[in-house]
Short mmCIF file of C-alpha atoms and ligand atoms in Angstrom, two decimals:
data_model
loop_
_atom_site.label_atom_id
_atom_site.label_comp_id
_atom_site.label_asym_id
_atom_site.label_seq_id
_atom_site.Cartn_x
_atom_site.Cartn_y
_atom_site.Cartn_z
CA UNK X 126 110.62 118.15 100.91
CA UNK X 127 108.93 115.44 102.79
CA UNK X 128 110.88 114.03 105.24
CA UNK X 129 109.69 110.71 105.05
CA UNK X 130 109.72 107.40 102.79
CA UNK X 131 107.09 104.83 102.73
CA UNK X 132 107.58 101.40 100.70
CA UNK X 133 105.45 98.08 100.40
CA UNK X 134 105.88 95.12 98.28
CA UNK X 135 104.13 91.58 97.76
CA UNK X 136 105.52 88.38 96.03
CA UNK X 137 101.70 87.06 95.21
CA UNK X 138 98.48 86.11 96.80
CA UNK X 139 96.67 82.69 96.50
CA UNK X 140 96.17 79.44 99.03
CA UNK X 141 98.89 79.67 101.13
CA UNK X 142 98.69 77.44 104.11
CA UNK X 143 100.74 77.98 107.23
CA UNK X 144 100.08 74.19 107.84
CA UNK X 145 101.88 73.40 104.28
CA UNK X 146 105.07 75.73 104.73
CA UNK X 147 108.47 74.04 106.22
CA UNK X 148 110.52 76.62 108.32
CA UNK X 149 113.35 76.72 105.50
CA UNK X 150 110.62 76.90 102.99
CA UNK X 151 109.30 80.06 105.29
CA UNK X 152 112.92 81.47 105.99
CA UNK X 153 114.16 81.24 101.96
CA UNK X 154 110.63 83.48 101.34
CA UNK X 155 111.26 85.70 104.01
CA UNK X 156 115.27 86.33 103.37
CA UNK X 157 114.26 86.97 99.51
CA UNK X 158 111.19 89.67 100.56
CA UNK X 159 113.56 91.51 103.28
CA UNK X 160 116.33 91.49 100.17
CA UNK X 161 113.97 92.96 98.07
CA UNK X 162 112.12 95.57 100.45
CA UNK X 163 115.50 96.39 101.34
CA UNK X 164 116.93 97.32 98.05
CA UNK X 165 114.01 100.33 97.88
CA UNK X 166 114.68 101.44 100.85
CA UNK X 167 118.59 101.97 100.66
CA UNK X 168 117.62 104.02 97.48
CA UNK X 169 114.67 105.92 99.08
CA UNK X 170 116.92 107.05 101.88
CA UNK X 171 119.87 108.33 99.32
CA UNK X 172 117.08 110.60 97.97
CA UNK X 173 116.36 108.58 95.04
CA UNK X 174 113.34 108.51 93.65
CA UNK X 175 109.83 106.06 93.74
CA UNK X 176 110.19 105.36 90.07
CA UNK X 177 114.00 103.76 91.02
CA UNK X 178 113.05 102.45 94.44
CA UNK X 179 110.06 99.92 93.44
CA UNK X 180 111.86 98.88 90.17
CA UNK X 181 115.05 97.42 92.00
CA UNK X 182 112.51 96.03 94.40
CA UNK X 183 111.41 94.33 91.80
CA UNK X 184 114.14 93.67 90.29
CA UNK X 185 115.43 91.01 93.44
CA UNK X 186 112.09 89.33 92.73
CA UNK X 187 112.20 88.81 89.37
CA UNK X 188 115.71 87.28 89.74
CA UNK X 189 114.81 84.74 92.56
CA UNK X 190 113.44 81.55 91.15
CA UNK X 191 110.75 81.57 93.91
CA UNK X 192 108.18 83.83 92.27
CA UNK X 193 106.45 83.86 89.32
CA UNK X 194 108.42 86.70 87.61
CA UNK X 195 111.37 86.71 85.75
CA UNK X 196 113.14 84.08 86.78
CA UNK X 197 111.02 82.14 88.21
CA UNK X 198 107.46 82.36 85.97
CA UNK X 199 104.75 79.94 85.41
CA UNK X 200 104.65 78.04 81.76
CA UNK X 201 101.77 78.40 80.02
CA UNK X 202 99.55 76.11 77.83
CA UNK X 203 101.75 76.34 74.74
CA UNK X 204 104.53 75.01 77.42
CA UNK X 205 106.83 78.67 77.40
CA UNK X 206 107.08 81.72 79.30
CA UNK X 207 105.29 84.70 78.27
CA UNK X 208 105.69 88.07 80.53
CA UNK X 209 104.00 91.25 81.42
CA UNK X 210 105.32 93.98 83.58
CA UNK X 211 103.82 97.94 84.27
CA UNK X 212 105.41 100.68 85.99
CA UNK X 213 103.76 104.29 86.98
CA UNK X 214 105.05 107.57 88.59
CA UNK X 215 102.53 109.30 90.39
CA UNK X 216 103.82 112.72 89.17
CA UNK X 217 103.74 112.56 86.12
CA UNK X 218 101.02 109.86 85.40
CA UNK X 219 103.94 108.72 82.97
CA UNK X 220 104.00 104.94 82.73
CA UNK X 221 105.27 102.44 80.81
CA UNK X 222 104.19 98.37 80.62
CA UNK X 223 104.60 94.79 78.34
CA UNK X 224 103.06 92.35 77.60
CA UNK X 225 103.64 88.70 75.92
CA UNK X 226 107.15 89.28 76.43
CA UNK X 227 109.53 86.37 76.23
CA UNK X 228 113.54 85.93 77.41
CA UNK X 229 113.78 89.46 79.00
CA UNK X 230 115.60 89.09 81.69
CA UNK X 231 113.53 92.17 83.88
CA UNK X 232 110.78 92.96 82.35
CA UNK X 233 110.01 95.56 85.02
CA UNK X 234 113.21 97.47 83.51
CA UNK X 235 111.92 96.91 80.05
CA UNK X 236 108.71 98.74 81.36
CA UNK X 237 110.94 101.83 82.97
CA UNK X 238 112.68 102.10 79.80
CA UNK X 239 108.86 102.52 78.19
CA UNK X 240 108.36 105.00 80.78
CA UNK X 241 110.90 107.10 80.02
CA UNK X 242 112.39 106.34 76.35
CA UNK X 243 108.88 106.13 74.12
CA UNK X 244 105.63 107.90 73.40
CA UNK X 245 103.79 104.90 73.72
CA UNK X 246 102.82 103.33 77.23
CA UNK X 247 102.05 99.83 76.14
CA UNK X 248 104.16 97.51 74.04
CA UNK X 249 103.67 93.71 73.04
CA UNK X 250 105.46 90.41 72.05
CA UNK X 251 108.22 91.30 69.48
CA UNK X 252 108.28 95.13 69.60
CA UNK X 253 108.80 95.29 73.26
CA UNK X 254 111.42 92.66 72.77
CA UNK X 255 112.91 95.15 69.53
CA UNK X 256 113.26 97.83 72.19
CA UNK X 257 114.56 96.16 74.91
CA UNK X 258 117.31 95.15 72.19
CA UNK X 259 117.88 99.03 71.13
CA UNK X 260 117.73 99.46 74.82
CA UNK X 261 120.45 96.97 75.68
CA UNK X 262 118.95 95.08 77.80
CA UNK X 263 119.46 91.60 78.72
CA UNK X 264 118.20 88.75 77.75
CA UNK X 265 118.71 84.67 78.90
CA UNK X 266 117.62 81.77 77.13
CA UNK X 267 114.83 79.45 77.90
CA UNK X 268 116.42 77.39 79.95
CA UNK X 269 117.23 80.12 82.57
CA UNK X 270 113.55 80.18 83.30
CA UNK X 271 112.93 76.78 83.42
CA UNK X 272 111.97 75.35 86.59
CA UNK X 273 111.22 71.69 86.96
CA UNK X 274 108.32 72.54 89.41
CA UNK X 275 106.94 75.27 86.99
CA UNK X 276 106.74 72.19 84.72
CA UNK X 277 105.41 69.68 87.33
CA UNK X 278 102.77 72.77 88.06
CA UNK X 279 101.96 72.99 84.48
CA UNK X 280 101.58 69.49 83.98
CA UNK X 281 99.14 68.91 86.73
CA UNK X 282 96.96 71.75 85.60
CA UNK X 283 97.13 70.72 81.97
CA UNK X 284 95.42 67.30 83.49
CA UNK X 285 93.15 69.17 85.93
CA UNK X 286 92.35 71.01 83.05
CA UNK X 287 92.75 74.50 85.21
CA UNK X 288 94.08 77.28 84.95
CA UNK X 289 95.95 78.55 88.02
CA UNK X 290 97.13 81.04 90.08
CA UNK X 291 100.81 79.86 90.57
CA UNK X 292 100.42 79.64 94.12
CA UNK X 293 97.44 78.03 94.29
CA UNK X 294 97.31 74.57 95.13
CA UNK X 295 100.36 72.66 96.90
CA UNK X 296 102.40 75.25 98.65
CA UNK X 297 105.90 74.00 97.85
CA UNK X 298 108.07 77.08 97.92
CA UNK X 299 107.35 78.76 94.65
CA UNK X 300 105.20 82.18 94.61
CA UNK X 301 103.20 84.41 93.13
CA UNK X 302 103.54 87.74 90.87
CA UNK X 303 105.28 90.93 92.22
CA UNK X 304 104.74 94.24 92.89
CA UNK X 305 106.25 96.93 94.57
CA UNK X 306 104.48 100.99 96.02
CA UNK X 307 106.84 103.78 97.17
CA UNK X 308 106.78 107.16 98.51
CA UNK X 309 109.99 109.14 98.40
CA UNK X 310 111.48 111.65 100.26
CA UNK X 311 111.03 114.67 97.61
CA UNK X 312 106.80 113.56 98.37
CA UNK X 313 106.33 111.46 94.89
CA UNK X 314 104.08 107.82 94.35
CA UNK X 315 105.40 105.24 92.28
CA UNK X 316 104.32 101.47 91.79
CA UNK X 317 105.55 98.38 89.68
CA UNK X 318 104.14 94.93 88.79
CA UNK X 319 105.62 92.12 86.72
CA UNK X 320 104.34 88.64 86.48
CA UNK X 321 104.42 85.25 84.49
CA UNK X 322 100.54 85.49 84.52
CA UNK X 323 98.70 81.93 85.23
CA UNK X 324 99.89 78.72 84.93
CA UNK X 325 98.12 76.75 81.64
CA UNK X 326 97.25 80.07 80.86
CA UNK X 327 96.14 80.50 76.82
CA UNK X 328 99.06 81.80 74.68
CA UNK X 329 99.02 85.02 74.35
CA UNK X 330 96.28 85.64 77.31
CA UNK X 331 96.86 89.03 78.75
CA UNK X 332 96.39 90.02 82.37
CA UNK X 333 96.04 92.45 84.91
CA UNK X 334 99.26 93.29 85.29
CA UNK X 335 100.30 95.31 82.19
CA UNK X 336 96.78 97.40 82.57
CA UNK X 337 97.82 100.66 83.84
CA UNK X 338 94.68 101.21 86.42
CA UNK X 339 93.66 97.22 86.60
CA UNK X 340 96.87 95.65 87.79
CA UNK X 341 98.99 98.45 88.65
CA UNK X 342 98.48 102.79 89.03
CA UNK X 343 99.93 106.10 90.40
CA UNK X 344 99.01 109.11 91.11
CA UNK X 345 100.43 112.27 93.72
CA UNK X 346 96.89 112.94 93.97
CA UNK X 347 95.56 109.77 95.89
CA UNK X 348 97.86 106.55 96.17
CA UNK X 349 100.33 104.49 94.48
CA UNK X 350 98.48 100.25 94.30
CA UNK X 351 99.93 96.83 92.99
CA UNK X 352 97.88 94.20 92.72
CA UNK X 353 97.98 90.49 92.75
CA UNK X 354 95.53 87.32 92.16
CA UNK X 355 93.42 86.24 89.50
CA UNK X 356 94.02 88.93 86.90
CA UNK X 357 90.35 88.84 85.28
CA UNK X 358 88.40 90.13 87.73
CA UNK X 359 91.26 92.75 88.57
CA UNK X 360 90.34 94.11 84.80
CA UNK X 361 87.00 93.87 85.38
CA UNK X 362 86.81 95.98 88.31
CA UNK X 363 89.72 98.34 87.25
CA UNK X 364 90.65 97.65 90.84
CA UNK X 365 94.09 99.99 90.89
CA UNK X 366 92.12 103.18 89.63
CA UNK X 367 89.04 102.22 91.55
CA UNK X 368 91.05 103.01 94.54
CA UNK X 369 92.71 105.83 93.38
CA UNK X 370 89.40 107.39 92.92
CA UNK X 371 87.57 106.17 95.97
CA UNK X 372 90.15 108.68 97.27
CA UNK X 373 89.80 111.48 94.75
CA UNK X 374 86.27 111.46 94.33
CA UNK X 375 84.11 110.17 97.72
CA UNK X 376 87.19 111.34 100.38
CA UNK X 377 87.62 107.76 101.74
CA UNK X 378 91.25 107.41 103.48
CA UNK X 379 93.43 104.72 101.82
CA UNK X 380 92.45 102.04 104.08
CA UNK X 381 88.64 102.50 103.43
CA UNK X 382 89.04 102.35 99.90
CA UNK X 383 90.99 99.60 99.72
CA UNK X 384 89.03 97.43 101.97
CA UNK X 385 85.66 98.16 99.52
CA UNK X 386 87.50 97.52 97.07
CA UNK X 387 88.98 94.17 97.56
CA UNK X 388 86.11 92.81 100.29
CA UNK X 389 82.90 94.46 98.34
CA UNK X 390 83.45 95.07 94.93
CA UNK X 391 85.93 91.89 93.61
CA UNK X 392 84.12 89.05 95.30
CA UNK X 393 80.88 90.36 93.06
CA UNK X 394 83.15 89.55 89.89
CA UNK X 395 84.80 86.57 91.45
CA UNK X 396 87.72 88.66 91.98
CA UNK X 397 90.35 86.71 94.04
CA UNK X 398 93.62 88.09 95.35
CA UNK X 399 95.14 91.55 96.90
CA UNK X 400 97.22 94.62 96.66
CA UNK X 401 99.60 96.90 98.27
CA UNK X 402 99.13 100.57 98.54
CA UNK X 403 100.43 103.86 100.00
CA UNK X 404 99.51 107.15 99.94
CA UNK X 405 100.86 110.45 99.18
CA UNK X 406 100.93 110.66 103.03
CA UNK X 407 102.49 107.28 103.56
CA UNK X 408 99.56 105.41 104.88
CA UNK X 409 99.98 101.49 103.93
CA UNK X 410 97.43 99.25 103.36
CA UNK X 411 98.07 95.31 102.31
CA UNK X 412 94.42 93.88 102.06
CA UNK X 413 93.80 90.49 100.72
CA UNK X 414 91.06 88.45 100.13
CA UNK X 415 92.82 85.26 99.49
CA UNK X 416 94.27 82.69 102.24
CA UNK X 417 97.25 84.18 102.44
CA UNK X 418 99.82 87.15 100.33
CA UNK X 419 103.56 87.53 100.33
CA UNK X 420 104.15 91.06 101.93
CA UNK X 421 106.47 93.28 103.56
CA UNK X 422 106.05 97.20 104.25
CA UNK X 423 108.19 99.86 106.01
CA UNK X 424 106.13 102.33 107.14
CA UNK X 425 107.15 106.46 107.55
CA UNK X 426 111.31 105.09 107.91
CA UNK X 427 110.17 102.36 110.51
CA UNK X 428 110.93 98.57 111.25
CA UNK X 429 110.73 96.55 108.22
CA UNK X 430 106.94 94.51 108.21
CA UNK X 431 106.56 90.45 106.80
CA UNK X 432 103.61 88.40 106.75
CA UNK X 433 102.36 85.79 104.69
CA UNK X 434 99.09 84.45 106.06
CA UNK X 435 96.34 86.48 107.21
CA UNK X 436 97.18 88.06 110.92
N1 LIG I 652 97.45 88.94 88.40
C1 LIG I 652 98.26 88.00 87.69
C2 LIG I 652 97.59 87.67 86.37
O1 LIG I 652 96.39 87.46 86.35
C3 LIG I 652 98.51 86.73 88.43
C4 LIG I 652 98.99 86.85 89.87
O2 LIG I 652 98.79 87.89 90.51
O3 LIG I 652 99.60 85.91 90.38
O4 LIG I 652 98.28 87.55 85.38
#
């Protein structure tokens, strides 16, 4: 039995300028991260497991109308909501994930049920909705994800003619995708990642996120990694297994591999954003390559961890 837990999370990377944040912007962020980290760790230190911890982390984000999941996602081009979500336990390499997913309420839960409840790891669009039915999940009409500054954003970007990372741009409040890595007490890696994708993004554009070893991976062996930031070059790059096997295969130590990861390899694809990993020792590592990423880690049952910017 190990005798000690280990849990990060993020709430998105992008352009986030200290300069551009009001303290109540800064404080509403901060209260909503410590809510979240804090729901893992009150089940990590009942015993419960990774799997549970980082999906009810999760969950507080995707219920908060300040990040771009659940509640709070980006429109895209088509003007609606379309969601993807992936969770993995590092024991059993079991995972589940969605994609194009509308009016799910948690689409990270959506994903556990996948985990557990099917033979297949990846669903899209109407089936995944069909099972979160059968799985009696909820669901909330469009106008519980409608934000008028998710609107605003998409507006903007339609005239820009971009497509953005949601917390690119003017820092108002309102961030990024989420993810949460966990190491529980009986030694096992989870991670989850759920996210509204880009605003302006093309209907039915898929990212990162529901890619079990681009957006999001697992695995006792090595590390549990979430990632966040421009989901293309995430996919390109494989990023979440690329550390995982930095690890396995050339010995580097968590740190190492994520730092070659995102400051060598994803700049060479135009790769912008970070992650969040631990290892099955409980190492932490939050690189980013962006201005700034929404974070907070406990470390080994110690002090809870924010930061935002870059240190
Ligand atoms: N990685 C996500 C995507 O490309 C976006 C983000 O991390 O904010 O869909």
């Amino acid at each position: 039995m190990n005798q000690r837990y280990s849990i990060a999370i993020h709430g998105g990377a992008g352009t986030i300028r200290q300069g551009e944040m009001t303290p109540e912007k800064q404080n509403e962020i901060e209260k909503t991260l410590n809510r979240s980290i804090k729901a893992g760790i009150n089940i990590l230190k009942a015993g419960g497991s990774a799997i549970d911890a980082t999906a009810s982390a999760v969950v507080v984000m995707e219920d908060s109308p300040l990040f771009n999941a659940g509640k709070g996602c980006v429109f895209n081009s088509a003007g609606f909501i379309e969601m993807d979500a992936s969770i993995m336990c590092g024991k059993t390499l079991d995972a589940g994930a969605v994609t194009c997913v509308r009016n799910v309420r948690n689409p990270i839960l959506l994903s556990q049920e996948l985990l557990t409840g099917s033979r297949h790891v990846l669903l899209s669009g109407k089936g995944a909705e069909d099972f979160a039915r059968k799985a009696g999940l909820a669901f909330e009409a469009d106008d519980y994800f409608f934000t008028r500054h998710r609107y605003e954003q998409l507006q903007k970007a339609k005239t820009e003619e971009t497509v953005q990372l949601d917390h690119s741009g003017s820092n108002d409040g309102k961030f990024g995708t989420v993810g949460a890595v966990a190491l529980d007490l009986a030694g096992n890696l989870a991670a989850a990642t759920s996210t509204g994708g880009m605003t302006n993004q093309a209907e039915g554009r898929v990212g990162d996120t529901p890619i079990i070893g681009s957006g999001n991976y697992a695995n006792n062996q090595t590390c549990a990694v979430s990632c966040t930031g421009i989901g293309e070059g995430f996919m390109r790059s494989v990023t979440a297994f690329d550390v995982s096997a930095l690890i396995e295969y050339k010995g580097l130590s968590l740190t190492e591999a994520c730092e070659y990861v995102i400051h060598e390899k994803l700049p060479k694809v135009r790769g912008m954003g970070g992650l969040i990993a631990v290892d099955i020792r409980g190492n932490i590592a939050v690189p980013f390559n962006s201005e700034g990423m929404y974070r907070a880690w406990c470390q080994q049952n110690g002090e809870v961890h924010i930061g935002m910017y870059r240190e």
